[in-house]
Coordinates of C-alpha atoms and ligand atoms in Angstrom, one line a residue:
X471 CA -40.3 36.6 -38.6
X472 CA -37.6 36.5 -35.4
X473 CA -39.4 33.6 -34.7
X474 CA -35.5 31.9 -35.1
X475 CA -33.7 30.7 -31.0
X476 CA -30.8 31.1 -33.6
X477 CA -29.2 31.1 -36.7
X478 CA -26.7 28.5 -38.7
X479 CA -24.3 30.0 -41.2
X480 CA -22.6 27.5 -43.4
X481 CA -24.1 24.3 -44.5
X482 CA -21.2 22.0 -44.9
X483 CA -21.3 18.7 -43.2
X484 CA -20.4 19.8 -39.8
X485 CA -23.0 23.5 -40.1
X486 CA -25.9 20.8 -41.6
X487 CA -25.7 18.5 -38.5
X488 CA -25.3 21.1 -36.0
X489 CA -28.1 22.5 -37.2
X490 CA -29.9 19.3 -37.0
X491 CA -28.8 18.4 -33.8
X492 CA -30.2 21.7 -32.3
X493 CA -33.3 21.4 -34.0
X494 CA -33.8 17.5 -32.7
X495 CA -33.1 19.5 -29.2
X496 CA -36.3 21.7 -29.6
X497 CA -35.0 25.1 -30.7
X498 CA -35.8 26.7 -34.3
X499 CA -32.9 26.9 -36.3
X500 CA -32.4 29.6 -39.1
X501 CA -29.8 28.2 -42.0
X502 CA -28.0 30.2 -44.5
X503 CA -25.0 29.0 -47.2
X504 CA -23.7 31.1 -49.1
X505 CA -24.6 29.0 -52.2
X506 CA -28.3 29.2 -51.7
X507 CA -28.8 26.0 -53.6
X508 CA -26.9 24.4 -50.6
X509 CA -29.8 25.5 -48.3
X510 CA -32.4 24.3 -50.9
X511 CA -30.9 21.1 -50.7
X512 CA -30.8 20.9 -47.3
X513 CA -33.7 21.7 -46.9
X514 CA -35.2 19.1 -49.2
X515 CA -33.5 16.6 -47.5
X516 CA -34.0 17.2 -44.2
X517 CA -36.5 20.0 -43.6
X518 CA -39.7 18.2 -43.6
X519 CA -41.7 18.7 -40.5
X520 CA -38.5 20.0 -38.6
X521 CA -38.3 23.5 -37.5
X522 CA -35.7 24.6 -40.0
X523 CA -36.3 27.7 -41.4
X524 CA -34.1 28.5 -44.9
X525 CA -32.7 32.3 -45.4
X526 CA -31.3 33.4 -49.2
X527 CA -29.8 36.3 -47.6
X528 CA -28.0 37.6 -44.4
X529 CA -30.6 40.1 -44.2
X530 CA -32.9 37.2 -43.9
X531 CA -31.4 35.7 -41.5
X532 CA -31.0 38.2 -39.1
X533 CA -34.9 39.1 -39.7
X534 CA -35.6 35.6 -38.7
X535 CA -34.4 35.5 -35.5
X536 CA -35.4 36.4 -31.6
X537 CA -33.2 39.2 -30.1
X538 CA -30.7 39.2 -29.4
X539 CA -29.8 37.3 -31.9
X540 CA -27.4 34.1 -31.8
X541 CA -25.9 33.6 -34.9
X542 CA -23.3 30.1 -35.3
X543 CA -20.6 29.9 -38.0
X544 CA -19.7 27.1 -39.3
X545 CA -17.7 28.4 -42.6
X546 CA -14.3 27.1 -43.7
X547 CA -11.7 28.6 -40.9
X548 CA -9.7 31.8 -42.3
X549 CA -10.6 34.3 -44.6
X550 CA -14.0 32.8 -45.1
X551 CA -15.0 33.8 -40.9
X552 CA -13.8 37.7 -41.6
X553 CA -15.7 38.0 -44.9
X554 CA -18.8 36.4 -42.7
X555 CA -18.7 38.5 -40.0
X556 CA -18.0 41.9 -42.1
X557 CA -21.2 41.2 -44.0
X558 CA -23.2 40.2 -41.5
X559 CA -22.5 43.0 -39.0
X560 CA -24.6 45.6 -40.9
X561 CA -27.7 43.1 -40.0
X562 CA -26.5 42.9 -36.4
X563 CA -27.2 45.0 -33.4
X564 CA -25.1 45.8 -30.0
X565 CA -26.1 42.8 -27.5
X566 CA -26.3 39.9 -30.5
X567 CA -24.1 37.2 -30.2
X568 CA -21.9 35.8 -32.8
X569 CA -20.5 32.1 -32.1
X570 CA -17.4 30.9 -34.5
X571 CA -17.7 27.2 -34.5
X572 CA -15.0 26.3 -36.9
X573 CA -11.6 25.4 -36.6
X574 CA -10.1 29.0 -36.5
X575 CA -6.6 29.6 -35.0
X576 CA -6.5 30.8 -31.8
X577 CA -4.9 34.4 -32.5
X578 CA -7.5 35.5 -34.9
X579 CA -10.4 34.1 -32.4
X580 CA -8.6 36.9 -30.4
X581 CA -8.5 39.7 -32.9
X582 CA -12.0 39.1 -34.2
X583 CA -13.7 39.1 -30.4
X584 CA -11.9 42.1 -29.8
X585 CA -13.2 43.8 -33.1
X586 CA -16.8 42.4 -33.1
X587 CA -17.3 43.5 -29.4
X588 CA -15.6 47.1 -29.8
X589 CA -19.4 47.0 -31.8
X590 CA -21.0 46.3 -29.1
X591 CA -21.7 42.8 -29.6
X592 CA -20.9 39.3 -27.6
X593 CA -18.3 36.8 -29.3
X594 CA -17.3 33.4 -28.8
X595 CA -14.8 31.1 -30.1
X596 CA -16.3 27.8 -30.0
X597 CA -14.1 24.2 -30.7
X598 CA -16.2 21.4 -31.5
X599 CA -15.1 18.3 -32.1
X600 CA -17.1 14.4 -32.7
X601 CA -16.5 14.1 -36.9
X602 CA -19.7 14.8 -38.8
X603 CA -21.5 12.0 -36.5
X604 CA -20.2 13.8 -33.2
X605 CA -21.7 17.2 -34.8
X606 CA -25.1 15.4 -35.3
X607 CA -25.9 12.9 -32.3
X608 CA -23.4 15.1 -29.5
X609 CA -19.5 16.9 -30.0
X610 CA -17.8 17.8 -27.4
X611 CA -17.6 21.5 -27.3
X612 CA -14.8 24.4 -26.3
X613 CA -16.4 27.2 -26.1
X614 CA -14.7 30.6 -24.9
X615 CA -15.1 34.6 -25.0
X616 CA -17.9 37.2 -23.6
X617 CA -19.1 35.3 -20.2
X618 CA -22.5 36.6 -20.7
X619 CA -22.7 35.2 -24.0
X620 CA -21.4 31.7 -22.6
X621 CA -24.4 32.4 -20.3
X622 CA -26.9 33.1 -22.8
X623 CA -26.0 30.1 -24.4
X624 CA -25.4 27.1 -21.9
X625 CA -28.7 25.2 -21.8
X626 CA -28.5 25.3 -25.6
X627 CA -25.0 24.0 -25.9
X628 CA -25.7 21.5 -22.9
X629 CA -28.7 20.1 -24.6
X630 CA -26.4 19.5 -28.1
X631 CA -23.4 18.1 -26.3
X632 CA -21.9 14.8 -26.0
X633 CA -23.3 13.3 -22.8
X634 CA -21.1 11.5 -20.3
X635 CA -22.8 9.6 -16.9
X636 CA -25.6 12.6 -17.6
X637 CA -22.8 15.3 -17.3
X638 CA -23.0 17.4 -20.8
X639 CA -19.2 17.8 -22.4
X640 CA -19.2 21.4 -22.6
X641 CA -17.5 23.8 -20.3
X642 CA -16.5 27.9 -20.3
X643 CA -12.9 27.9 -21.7
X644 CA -12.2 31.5 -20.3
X645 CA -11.7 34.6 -22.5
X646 CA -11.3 35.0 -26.1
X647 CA -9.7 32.3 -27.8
X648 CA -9.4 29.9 -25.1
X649 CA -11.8 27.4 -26.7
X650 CA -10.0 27.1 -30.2
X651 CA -6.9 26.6 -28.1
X652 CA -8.2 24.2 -26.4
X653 CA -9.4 22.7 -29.7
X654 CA -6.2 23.0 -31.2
X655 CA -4.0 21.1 -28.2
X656 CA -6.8 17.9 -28.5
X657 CA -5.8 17.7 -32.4
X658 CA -2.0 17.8 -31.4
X659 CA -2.9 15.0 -28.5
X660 CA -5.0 13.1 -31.4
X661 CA -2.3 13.2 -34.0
X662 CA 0.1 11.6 -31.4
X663 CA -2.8 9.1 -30.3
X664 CA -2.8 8.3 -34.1
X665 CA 0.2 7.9 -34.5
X666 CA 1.1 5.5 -31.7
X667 CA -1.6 3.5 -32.6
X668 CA 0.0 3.3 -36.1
X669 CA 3.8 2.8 -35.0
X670 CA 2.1 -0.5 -32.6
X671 CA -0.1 -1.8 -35.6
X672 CA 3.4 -1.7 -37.4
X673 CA 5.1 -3.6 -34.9
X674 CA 2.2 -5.9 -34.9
X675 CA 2.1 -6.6 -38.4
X676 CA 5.9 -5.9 -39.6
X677 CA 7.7 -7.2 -36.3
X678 CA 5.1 -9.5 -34.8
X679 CA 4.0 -11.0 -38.3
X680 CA 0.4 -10.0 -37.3
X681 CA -2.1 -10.3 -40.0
X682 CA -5.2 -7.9 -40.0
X683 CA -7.7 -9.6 -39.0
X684 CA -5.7 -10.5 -35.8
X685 CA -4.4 -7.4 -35.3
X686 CA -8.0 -6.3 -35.5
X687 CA -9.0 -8.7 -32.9
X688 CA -6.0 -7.3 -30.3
X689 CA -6.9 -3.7 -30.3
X690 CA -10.8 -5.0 -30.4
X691 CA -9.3 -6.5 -27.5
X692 CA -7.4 -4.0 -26.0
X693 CA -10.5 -1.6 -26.4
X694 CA -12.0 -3.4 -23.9
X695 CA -9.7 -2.2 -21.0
X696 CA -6.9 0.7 -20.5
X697 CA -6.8 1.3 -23.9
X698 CA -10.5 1.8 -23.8
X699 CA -11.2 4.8 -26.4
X700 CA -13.0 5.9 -29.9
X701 CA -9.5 5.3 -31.9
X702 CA -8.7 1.9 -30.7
X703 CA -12.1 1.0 -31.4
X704 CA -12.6 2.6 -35.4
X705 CA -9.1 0.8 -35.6
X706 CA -9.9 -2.6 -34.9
X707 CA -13.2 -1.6 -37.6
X708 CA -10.3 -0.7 -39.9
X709 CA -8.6 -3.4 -39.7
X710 CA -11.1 -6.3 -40.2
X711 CA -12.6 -4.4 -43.6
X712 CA -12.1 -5.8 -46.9
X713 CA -11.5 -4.9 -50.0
X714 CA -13.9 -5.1 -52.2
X715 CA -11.6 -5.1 -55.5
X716 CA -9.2 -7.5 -54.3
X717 CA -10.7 -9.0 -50.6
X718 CA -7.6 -8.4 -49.2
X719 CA -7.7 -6.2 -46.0
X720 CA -8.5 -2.6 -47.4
X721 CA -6.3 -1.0 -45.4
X722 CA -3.5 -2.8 -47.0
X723 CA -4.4 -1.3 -50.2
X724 CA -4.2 2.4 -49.0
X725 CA -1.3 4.9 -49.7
X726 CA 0.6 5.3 -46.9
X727 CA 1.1 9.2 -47.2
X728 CA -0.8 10.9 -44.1
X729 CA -2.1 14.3 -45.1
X730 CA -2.5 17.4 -42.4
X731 CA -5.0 20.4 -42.1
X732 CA -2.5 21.8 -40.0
X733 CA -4.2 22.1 -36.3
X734 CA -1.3 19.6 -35.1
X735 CA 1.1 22.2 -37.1
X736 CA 0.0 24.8 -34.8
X737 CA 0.1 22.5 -31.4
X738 CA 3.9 22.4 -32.6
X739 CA 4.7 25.7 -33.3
X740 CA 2.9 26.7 -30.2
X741 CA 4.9 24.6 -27.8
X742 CA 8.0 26.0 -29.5
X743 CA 6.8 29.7 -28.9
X744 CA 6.1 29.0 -25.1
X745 CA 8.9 26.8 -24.6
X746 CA 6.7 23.5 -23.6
X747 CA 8.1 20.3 -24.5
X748 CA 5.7 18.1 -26.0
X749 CA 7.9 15.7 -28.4
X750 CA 5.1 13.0 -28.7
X751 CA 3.3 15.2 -30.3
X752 CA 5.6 17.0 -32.5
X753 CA 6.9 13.1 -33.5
X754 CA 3.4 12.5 -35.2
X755 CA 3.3 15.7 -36.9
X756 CA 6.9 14.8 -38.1
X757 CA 5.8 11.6 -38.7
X758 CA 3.0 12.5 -41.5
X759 CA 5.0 15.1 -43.1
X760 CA 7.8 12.1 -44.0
X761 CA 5.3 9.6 -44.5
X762 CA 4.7 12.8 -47.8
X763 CA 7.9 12.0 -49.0
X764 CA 7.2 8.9 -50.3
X765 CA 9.5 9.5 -53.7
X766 CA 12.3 9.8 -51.4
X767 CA 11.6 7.2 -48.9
X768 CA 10.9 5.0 -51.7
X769 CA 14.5 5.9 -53.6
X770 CA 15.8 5.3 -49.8
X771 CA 14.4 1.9 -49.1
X772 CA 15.7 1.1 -52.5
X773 CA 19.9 2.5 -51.7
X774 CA 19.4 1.6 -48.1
X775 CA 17.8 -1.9 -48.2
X776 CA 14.6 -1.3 -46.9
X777 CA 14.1 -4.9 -45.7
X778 CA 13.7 -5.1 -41.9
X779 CA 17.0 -6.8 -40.2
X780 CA 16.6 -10.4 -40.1
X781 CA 18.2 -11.2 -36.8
X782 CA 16.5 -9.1 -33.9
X783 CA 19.3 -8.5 -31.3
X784 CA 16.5 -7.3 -29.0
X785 CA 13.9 -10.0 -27.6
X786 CA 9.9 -9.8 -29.3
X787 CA 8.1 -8.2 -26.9
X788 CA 4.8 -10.2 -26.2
X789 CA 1.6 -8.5 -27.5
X790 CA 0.9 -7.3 -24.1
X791 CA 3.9 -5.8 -23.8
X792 CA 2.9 -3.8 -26.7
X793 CA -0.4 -2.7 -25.0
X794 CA 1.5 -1.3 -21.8
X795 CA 3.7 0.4 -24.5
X796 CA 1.0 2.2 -26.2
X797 CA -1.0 3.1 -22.5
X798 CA 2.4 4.4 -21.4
X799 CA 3.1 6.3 -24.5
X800 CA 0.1 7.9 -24.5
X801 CA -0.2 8.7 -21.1
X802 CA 3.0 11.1 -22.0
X803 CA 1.3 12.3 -24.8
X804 CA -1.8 13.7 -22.7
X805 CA 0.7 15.0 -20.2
X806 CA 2.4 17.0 -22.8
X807 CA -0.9 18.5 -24.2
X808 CA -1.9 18.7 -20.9
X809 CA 1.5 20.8 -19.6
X810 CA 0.7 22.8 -23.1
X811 CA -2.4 23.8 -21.7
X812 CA -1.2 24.7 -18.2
X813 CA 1.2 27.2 -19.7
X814 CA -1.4 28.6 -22.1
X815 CA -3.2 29.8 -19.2
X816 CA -0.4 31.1 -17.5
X817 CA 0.7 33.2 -20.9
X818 CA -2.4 34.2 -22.3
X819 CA -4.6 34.2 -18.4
X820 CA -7.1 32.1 -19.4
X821 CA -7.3 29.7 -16.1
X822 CA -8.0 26.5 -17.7
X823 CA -9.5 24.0 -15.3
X824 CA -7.6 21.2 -16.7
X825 CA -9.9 18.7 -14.7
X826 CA -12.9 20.4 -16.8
X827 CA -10.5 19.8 -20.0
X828 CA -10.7 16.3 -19.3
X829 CA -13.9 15.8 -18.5
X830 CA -15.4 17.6 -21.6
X831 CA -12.6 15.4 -24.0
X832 CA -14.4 11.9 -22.3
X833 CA -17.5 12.2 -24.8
X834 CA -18.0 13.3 -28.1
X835 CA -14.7 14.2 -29.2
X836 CA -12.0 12.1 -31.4
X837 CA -9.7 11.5 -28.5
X838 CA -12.3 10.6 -26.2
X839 CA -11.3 7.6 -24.3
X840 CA -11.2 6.2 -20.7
X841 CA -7.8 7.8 -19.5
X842 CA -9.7 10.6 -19.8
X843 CA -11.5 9.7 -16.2
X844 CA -8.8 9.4 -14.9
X845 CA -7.0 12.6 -15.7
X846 CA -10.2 14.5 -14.9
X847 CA -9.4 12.8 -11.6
X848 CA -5.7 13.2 -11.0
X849 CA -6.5 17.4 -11.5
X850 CA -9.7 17.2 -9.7
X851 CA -7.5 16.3 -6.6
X852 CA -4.7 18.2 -7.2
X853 CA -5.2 21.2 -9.8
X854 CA -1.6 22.7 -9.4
X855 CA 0.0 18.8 -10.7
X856 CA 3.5 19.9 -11.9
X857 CA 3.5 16.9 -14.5
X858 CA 0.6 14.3 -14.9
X859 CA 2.8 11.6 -14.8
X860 CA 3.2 12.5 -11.4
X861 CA 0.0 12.2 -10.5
X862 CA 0.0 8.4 -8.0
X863 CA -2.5 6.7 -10.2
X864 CA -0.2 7.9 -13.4
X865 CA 3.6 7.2 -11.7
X866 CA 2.2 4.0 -11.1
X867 CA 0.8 3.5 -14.1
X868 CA 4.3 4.5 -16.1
X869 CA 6.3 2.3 -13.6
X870 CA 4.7 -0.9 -13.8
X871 CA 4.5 -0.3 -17.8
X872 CA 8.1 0.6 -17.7
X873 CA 10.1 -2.5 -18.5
X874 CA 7.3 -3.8 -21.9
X875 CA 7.7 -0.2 -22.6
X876 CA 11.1 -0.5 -23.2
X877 CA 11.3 -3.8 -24.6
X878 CA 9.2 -2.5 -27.3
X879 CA 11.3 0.2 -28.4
X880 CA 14.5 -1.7 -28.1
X881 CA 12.4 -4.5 -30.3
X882 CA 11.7 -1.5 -32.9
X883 CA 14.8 -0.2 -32.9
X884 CA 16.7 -3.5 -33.6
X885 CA 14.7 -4.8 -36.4
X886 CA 14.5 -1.0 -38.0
X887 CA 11.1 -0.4 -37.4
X888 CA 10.2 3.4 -36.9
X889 CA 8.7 4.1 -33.7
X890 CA 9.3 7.9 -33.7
X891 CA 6.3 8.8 -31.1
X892 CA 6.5 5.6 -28.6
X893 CA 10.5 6.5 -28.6
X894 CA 9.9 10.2 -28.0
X895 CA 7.6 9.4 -25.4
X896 CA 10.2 7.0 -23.9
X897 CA 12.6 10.1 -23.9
X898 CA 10.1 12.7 -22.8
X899 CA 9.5 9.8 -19.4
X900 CA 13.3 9.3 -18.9
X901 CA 14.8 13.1 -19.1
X902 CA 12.0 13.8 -16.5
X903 CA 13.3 11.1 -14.3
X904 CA 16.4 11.9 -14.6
X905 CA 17.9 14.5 -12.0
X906 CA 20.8 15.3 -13.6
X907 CA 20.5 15.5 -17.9
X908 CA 23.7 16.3 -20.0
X909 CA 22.8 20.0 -20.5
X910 CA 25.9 20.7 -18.0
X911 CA 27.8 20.0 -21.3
X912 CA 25.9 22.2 -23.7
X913 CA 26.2 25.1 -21.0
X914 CA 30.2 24.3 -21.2
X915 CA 29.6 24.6 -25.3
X916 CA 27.5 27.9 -25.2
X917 CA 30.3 29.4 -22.8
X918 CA 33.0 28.0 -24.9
X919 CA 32.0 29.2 -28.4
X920 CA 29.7 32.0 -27.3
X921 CA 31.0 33.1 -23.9
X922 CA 27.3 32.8 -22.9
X923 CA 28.3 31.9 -19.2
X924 CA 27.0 29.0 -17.1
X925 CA 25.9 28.6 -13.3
X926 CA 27.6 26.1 -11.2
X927 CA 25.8 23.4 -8.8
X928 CA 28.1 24.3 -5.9
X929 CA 27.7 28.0 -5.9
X930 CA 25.3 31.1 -6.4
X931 CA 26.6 33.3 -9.2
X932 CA 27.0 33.6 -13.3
X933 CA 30.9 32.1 -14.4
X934 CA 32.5 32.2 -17.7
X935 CA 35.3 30.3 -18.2
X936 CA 38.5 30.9 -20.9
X937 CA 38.3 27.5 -22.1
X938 CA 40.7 27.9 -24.8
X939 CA 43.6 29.0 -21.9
X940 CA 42.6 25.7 -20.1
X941 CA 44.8 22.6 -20.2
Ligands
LIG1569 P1 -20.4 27.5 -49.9 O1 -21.3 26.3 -49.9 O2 -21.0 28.7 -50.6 O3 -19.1 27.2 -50.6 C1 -17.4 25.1 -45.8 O4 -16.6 25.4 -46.9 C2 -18.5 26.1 -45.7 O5 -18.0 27.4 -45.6 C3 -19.5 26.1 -46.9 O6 -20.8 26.2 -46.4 C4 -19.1 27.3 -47.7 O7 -20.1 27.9 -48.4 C5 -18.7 28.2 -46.6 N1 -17.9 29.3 -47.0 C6 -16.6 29.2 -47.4 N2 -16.1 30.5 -47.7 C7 -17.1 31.3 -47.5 C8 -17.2 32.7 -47.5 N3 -16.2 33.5 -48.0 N4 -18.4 33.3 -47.2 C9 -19.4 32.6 -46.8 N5 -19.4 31.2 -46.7 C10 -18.2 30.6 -47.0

């Protein structure tokens, strides 16, 4: 009995390899699923000679381990967390600490810290990501909530973390539900990294007349230097796999309707709420939900003629041109998330350290890739960056990618291919460089229809003008 450094609840996938991964790290783990026969089997599988220690009840569980107790979730995010936590509160006492390692939304990582520690115990809202291989050799983690609790539990979550040059990918993400919003902003960033990659292998395949394997053998290629990162690289894997059935490439044989859990949803309606432009990343949640309407895009291609337009009036852009597309594109999509973040911790006072973002995204996670260094960088020397495409290395960066940049949309855009992220990055770049956007003429519209009144360049002061009375 309380022999337990802590106890797993919820043996899905991701709760079974956490719990590994802890174990292989030299604590005792206690595991509980709901389903007892879950635990049984997991047990069977994995428990032999491991210190794994199975529970058939909450009560169990909380009997197991050293106090105060540190009990992980790992259940299905929503309901599922409350029901959790009001059943195993009764087991609990004031000083235990209760860590919510799924994918909750930010709001109710709030509302439950703020219940579970009016009873006196410690909560944290824990992201994790790494895919069920990250979970089990080393995530990267986004932890937030009680500061002593973070405390309590750094060596552990050091020693289970995704290691980069010896530095552990896990950092103290401020109050509350700083963590899960941190989480959820590197899911918005990694639909957009997705879909970019996508959009290119399209222009690869459909403009360039690419097939797999070679397009496998570019991003293999490209993986090797700015583009250097865990997506490029399971891409290029993709891309050279076969189909068994048929031996043609499998991906070829896969629907082409992109499904959502919704994480990238809440990205979206998050930048709405706090007014943050990040279009990349609201293009690739766009992007999936049209990809679903596959009945009408189908109907479409059919009235529309689907066929790409023979004649390009736009050069081909050279397949490096495509590579300084994608870098820039998604250098504009980490600047977005990035800007997201900034404001978060304005709104909600978490004080992100948006060099420590970085630097905890370089290992372990799905987005990790080498940019990442650099960003940690660019806010290491300069924390208060308006934009990071102002920091030197990144301006430079977007300027000498410019002019392929371009010539890549304009290639897409000519031969109907749909590049809604690389385009919406191209915008997002442009109206920040540009010191003077057309929104003099939407003022002019508001005070027309609206009388909503305007400011003038040339003078302090609110006007309204009767534009109706004007010649
Ligand atoms: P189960 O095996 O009993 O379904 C992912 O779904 C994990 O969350 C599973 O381990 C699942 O347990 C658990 N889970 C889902 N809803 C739950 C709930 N209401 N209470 C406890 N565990 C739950």
């Amino acid at each position: 009995m309380d022999s337990c450094d802590i106890g797993v609840i919820g043996l899905a996938v991701m709760g079974q390899n956490l719990a590994l991964n802890i174990e292989r790290n030299g604590y005792r783990v206690a595991v509980y699923n709901r389903t007892a026969e879950r635990t049984r089997q997991f047990l069977a599988e994995h428990g032999q000679d491991k210190q794994l220690v199975g529970c058939e009840t909450l009560a169990e569980l909380a009997a197991n381990l050293k106090r105060p107790r540190r009990v992980l979730m790992m259940v299905k995010a929503g309901n599922a967390v409350d029901q959790v936590i009001a059943e195993l509160l009764p087991y609990l006492e004031p000083g235990d600490i209760l860590i919510d390692g799924g994918n909750s939304f930010f709001k109710d990582t709030e509302r439950r810290a703020q219940e579970v520690e009016a009873k006196g115990l410690l909560y944290l809202g824990m992201g994790i990501s790494g895919g069920e291989e990250g979970a089990l050799k080393g995530p990267s983690l986004m932890p937030s909530g009680h500061r002593h609790a973070y405390q309590a539990l750094e060596g552990l979550l050091q020693a289970i973390a995704a290691k980069v040059q010896g530095e552990p990918c896990v950092t103290y993400l401020g109050h509350g539900g700083g963590g899960h919003y941190v989480k959820m902003v590197h899911n918005g960033i990694e639909y957009a990294d997705m879909q970019l990659i996508a959009e290119t292998y399209d222009l690869l395949q459909r403009g360039l007349g690419l097939k797999a394997e070679q397009i496998s053998q570019t991003f293999a290629t490209w993986g090797q230097g700015v583009l250097n990162s865990y997506l490029i690289e399971i891409t290029a894997h993709i891309l050279k796999a076969l189909d068994p059935l048929s031996g043609a490439p499998l991906v070829e044989k896969i629907l082409d309707v992109a499904e959502q859990k919704g994480t990238g949803k809440w990205t979206s309606e998050e930048a709405l709420e706090l007014g943050v432009p990040i279009p990349t990343l609201q293009a690739a949640v766009e992007a999936r939900a049209l990809s679903a309407q596959r009945t009408l895009r189908l109907e479409a291609a059919r009235q529309l003629d689907g066929e790409l337009l023979g004649e390009a009036s736009s050069p081909a852009p050279a397949v490096a041109d495509l590579e300084q597309a994608l870098y820039a594109a998604k250098i504009c999509s980490y600047a977005q998330g990035m800007a997201l973040l900034a404001q978060a911790s304005q709104t909600y006072g978490y004080g992100f350290d948006l060099s420590e973002v970085a630097r905890i995204w370089r290992g372990g996670c799905i987005i990790r890739a080498r940019l990442l260094e650099d960003i940690r960088r660019a806010y290491g020397e300069n924390p208060t960056l308006p934009n990071l495409v102002l920091a030197p290395f990144f301006r430079q960066a977007l300027v000498n990618a410019q002019s392929a940049w371009r010539k890549t949309v304009c290639f897409g855009v000519s031969k109907g291919i749909p590049l809604p992220a690389l385009s919406a990055a191209l915008a997002y770049f442009d109206s920040l460089r540009s010191a003077r956007l057309p929104a003099n003429l939407i003022q002019a519209q508001r005070d027309y229809f609206g009388a909503h009144t305007y400011r003038r360049i040339d003078e302090e002061g609110v006007f309204h003008t009767e534009w109706q009375s004007m010649e």
